[in-house]
PDB file of N, CA and C in Angstrom:
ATOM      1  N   UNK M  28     -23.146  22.135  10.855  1.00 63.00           N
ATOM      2  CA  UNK M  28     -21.968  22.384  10.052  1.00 63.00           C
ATOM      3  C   UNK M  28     -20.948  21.252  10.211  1.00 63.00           C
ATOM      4  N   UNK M  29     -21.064  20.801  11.416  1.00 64.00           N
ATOM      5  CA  UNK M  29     -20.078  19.584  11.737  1.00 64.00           C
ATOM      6  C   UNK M  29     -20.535  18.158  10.877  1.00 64.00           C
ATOM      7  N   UNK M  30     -21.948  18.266  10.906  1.00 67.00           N
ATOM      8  CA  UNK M  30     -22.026  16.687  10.521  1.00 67.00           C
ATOM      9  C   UNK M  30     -21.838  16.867   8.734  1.00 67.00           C
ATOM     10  N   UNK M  31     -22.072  18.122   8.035  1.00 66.00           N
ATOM     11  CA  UNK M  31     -22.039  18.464   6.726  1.00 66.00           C
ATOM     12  C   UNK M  31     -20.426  18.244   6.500  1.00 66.00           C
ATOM     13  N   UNK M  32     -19.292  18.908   7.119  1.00 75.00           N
ATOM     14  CA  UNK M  32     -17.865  18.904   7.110  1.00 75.00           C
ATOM     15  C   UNK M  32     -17.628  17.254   7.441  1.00 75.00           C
ATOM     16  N   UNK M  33     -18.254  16.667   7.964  1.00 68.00           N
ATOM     17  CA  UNK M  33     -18.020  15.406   8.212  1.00 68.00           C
ATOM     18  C   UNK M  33     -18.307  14.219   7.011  1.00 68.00           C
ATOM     19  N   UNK M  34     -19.823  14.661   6.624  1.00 61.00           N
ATOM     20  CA  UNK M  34     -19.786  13.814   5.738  1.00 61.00           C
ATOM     21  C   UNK M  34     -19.032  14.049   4.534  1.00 61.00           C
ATOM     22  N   UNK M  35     -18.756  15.316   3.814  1.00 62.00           N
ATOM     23  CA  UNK M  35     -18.037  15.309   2.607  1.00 62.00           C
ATOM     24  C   UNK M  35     -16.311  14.772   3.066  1.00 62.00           C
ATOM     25  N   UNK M  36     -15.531  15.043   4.020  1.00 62.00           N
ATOM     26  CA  UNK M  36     -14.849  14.364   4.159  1.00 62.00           C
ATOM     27  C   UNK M  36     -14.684  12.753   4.337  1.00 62.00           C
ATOM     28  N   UNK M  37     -15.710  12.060   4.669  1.00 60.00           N
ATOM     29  CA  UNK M  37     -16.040  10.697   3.914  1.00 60.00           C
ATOM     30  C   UNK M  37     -16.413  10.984   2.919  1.00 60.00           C
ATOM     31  N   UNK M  38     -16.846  11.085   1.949  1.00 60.00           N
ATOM     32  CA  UNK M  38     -17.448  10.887   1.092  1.00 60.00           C
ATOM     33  C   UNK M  38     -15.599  11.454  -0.234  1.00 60.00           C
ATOM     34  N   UNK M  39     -15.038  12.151   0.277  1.00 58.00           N
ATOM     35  CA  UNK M  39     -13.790  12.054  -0.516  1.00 58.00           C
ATOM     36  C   UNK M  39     -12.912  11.460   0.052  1.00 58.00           C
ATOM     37  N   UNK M  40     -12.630  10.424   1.111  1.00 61.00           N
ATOM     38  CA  UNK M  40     -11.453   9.234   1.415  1.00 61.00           C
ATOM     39  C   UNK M  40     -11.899   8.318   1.049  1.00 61.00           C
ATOM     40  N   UNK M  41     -13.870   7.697   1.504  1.00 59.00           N
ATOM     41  CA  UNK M  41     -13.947   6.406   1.132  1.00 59.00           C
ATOM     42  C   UNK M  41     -14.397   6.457  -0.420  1.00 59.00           C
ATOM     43  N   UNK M  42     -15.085   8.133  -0.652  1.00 57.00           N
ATOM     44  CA  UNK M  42     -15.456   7.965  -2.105  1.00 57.00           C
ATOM     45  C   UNK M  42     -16.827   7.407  -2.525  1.00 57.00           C
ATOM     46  N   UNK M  43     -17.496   7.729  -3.370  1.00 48.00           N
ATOM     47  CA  UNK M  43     -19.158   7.676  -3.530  1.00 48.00           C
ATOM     48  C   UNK M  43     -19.146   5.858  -3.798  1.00 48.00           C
ATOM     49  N   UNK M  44     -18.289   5.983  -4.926  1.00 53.00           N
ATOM     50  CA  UNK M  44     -18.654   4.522  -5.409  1.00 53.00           C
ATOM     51  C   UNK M  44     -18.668   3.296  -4.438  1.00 53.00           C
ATOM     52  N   UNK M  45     -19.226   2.380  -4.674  1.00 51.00           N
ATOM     53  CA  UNK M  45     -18.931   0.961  -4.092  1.00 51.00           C
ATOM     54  C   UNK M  45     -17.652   0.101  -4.612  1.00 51.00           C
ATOM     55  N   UNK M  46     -17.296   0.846  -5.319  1.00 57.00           N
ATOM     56  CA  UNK M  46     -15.615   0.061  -5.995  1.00 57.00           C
ATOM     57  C   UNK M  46     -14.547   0.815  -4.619  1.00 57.00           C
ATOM     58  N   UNK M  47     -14.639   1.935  -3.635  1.00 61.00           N
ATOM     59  CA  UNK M  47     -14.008   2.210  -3.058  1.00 61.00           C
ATOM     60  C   UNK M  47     -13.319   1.634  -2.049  1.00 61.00           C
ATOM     61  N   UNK M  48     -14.942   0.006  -1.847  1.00 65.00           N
ATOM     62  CA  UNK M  48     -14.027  -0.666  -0.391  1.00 65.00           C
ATOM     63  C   UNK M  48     -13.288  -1.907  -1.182  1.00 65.00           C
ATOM     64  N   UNK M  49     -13.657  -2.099  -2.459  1.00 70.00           N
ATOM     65  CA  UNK M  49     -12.114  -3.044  -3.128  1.00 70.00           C
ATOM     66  C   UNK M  49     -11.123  -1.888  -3.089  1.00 70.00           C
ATOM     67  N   UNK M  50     -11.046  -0.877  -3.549  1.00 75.00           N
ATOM     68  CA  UNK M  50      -9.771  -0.367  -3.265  1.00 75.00           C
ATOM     69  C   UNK M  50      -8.768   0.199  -1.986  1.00 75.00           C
ATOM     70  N   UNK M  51      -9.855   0.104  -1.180  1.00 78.00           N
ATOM     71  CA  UNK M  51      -9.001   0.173   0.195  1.00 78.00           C
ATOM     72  C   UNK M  51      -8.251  -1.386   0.528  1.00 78.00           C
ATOM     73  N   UNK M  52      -8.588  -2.469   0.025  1.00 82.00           N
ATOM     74  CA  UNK M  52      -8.443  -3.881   0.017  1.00 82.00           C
ATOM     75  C   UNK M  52      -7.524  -4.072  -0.576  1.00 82.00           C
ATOM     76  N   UNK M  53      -7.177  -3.483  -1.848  1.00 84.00           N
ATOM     77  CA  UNK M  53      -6.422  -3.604  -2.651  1.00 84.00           C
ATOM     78  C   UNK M  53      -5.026  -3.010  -2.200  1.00 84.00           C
ATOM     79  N   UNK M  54      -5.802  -1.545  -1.190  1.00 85.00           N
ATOM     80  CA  UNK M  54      -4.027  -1.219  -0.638  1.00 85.00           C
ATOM     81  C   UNK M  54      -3.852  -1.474   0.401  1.00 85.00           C
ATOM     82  N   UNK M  55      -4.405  -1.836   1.156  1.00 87.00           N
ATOM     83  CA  UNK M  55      -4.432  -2.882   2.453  1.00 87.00           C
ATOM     84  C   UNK M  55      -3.275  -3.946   2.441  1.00 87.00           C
ATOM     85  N   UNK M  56      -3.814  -4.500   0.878  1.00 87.00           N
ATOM     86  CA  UNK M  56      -2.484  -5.710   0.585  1.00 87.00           C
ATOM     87  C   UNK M  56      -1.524  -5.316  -0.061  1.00 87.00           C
ATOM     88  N   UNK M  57      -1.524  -4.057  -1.020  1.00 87.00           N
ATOM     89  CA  UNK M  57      -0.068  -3.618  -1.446  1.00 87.00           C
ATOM     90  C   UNK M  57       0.463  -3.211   0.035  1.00 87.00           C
ATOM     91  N   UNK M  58       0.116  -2.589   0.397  1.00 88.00           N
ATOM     92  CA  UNK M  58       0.803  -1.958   1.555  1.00 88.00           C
ATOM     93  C   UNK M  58       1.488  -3.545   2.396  1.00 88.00           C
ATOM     94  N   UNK M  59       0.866  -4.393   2.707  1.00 90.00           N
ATOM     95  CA  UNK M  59       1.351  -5.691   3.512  1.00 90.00           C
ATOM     96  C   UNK M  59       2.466  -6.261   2.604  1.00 90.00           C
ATOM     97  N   UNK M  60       2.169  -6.353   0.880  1.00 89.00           N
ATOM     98  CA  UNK M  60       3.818  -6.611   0.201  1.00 89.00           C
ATOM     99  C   UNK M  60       4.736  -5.551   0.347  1.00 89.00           C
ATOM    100  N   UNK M  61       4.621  -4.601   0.927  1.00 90.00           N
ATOM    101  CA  UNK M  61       5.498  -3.733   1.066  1.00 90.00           C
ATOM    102  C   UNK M  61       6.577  -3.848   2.320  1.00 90.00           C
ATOM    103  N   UNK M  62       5.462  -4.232   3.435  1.00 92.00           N
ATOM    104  CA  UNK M  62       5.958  -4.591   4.572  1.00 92.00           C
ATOM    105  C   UNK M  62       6.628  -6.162   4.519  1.00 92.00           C
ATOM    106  N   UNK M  63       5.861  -6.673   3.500  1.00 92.00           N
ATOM    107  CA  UNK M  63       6.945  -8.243   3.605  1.00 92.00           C
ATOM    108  C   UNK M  63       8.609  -7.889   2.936  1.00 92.00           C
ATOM    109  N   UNK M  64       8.252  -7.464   1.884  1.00 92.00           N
ATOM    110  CA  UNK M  64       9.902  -6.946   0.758  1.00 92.00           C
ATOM    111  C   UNK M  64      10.637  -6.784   2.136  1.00 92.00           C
ATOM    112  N   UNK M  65       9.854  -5.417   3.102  1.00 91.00           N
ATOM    113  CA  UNK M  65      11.213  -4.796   3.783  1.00 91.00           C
ATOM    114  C   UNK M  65      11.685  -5.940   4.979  1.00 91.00           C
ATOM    115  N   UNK M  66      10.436  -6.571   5.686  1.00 91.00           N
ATOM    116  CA  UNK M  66      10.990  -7.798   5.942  1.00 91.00           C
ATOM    117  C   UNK M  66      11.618  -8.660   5.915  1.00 91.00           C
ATOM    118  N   UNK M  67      11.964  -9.165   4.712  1.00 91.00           N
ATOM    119  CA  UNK M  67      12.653  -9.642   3.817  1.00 91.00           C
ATOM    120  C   UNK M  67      13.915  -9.037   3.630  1.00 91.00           C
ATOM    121  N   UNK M  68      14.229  -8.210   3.697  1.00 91.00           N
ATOM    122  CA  UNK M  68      15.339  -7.277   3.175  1.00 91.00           C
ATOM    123  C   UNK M  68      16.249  -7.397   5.064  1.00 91.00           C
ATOM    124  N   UNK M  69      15.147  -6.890   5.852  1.00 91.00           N
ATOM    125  CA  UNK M  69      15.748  -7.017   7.199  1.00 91.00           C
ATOM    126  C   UNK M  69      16.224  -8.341   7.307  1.00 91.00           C
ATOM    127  N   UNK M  70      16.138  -9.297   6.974  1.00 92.00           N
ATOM    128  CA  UNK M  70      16.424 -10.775   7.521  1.00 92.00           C
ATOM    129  C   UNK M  70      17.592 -10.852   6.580  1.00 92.00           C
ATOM    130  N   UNK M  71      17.543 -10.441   5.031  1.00 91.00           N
ATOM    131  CA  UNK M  71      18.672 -11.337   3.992  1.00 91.00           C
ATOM    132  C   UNK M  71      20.043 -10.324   4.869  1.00 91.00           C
ATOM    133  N   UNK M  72      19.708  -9.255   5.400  1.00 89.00           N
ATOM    134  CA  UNK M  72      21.100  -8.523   5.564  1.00 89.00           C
ATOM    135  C   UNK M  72      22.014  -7.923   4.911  1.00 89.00           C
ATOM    136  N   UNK M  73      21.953  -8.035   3.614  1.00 87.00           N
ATOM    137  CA  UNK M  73      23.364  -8.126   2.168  1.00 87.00           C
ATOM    138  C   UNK M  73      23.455  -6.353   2.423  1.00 87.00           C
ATOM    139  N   UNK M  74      24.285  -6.242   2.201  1.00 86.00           N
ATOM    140  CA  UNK M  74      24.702  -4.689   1.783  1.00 86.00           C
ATOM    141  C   UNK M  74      24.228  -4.301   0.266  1.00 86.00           C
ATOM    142  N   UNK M  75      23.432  -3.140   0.279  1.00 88.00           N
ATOM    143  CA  UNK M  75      23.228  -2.475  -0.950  1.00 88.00           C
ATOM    144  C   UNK M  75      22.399  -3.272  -1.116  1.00 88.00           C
ATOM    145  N   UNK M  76      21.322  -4.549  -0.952  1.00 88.00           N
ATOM    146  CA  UNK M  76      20.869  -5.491  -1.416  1.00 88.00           C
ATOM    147  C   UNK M  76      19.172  -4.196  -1.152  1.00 88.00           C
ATOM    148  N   UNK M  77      18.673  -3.548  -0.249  1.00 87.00           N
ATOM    149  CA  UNK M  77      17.605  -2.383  -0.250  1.00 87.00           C
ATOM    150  C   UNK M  77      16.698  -1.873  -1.803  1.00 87.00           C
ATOM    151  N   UNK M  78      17.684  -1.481  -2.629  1.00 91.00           N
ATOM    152  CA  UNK M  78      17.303  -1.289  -4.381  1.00 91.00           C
ATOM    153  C   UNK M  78      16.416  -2.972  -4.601  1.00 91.00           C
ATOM    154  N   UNK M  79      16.943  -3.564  -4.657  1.00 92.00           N
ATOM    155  CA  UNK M  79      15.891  -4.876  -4.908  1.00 92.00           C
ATOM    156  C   UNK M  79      14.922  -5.184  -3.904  1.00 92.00           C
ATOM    157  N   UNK M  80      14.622  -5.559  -2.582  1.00 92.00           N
ATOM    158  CA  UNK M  80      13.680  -5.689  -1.704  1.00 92.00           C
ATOM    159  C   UNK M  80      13.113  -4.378  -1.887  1.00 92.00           C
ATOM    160  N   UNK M  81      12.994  -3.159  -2.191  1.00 90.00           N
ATOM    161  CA  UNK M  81      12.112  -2.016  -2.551  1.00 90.00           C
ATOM    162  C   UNK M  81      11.567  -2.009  -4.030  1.00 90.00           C
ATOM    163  N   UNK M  82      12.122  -2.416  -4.699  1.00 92.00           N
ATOM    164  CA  UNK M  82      11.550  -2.681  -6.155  1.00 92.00           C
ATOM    165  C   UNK M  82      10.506  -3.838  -6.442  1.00 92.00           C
ATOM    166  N   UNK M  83      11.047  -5.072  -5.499  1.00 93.00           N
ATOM    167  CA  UNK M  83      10.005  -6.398  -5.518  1.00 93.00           C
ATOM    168  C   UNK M  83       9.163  -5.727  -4.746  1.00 93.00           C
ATOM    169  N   UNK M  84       8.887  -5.127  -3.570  1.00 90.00           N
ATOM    170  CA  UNK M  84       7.435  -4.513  -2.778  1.00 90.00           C
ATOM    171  C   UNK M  84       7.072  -4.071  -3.876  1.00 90.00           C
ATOM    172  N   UNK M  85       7.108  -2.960  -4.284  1.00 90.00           N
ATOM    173  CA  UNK M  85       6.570  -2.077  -5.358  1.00 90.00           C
ATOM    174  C   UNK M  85       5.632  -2.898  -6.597  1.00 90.00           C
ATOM    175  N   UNK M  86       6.890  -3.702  -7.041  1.00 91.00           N
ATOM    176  CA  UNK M  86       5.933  -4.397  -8.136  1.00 91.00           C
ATOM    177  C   UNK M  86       4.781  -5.035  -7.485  1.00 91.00           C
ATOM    178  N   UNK M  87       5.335  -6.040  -6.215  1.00 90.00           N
ATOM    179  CA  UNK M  87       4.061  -7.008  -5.845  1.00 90.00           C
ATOM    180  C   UNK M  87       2.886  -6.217  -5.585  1.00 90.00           C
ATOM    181  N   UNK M  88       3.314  -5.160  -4.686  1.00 88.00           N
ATOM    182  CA  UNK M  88       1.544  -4.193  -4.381  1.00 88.00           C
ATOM    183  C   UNK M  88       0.990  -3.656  -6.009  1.00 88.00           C
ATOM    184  N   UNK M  89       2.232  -2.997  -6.724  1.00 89.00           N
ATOM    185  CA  UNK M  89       1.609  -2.894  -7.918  1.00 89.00           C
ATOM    186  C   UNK M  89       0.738  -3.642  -8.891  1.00 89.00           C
ATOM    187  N   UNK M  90       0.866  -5.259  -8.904  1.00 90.00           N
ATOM    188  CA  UNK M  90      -0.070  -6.281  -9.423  1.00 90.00           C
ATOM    189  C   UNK M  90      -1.205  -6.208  -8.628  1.00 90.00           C
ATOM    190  N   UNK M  91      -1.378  -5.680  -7.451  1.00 85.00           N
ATOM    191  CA  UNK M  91      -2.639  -6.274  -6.668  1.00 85.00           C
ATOM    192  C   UNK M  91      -3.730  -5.131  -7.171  1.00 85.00           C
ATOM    193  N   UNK M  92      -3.499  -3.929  -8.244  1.00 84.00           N
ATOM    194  CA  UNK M  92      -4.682  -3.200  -8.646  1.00 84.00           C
ATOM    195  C   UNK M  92      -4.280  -1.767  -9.012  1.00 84.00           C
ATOM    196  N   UNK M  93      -5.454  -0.920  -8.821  1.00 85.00           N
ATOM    197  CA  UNK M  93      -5.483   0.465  -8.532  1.00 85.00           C
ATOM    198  C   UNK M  93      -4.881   0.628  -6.677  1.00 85.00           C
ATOM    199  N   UNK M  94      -5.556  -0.246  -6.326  1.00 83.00           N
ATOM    200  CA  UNK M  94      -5.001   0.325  -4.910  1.00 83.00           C
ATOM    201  C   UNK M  94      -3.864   0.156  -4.544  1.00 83.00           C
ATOM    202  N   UNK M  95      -3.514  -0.964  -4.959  1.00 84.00           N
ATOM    203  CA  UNK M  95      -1.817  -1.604  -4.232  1.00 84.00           C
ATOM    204  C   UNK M  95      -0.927  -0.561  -5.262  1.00 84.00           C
ATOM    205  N   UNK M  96      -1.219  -0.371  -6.408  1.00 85.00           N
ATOM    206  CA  UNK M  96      -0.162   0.869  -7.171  1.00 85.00           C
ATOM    207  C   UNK M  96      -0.585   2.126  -6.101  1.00 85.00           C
ATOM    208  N   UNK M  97      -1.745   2.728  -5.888  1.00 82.00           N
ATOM    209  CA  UNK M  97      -1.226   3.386  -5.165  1.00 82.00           C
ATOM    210  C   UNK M  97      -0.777   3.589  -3.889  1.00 82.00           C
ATOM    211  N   UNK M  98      -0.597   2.403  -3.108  1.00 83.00           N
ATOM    212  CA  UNK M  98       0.412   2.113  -1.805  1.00 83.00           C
ATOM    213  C   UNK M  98       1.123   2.358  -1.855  1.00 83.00           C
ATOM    214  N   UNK M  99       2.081   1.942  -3.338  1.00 82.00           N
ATOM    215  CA  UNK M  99       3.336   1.526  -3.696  1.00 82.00           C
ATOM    216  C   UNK M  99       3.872   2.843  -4.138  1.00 82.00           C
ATOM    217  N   UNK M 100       3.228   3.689  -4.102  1.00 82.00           N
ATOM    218  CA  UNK M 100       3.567   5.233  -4.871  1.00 82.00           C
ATOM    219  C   UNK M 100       3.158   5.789  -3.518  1.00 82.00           C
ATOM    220  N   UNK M 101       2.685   5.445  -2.427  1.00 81.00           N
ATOM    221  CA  UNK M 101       2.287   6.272  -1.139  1.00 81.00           C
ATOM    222  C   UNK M 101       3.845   5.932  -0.413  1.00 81.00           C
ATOM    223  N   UNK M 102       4.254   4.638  -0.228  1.00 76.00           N
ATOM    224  CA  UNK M 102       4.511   3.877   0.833  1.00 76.00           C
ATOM    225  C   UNK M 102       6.356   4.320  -0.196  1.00 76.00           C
TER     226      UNK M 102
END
């Protein structure tokens, strides 16, 4: 029962297809523009300046696919 509960839970995170390990790739790197924006945002300092360094993450993971949009909607 364990190894049956085991495999369908892989089999719905990584997903049947072989397009699943580009999309873990894909949010691998949205997720890393996400972490640069806020990076970025920590260093410029500006007040209220947060609305833009959260909007540039967003878009940048958003160009990188299906996956980085959904980082960017996780994250």
């Amino acid at each position: 029962m364990k190894l049956l509960t085991g495999l369908v839970f892989c089999s719905l995170v990584l997903g049947v297809s072989s397009r699943s390990w580009f999309f873990l790739g894909e949010a691998y790197d949205g997720a890393r523009d996400m972490w640069r924006a806020y990076s970025d945002m920590k260093e410029a300092n500006y007040k209220n300046s947060d609305k833009y360094f959260h909007a540039r993450g967003n878009y940048d993971a958003a160009q990188r696919g299906p996956g980085g949009a959904w980082a960017a909607e996780v994250i």
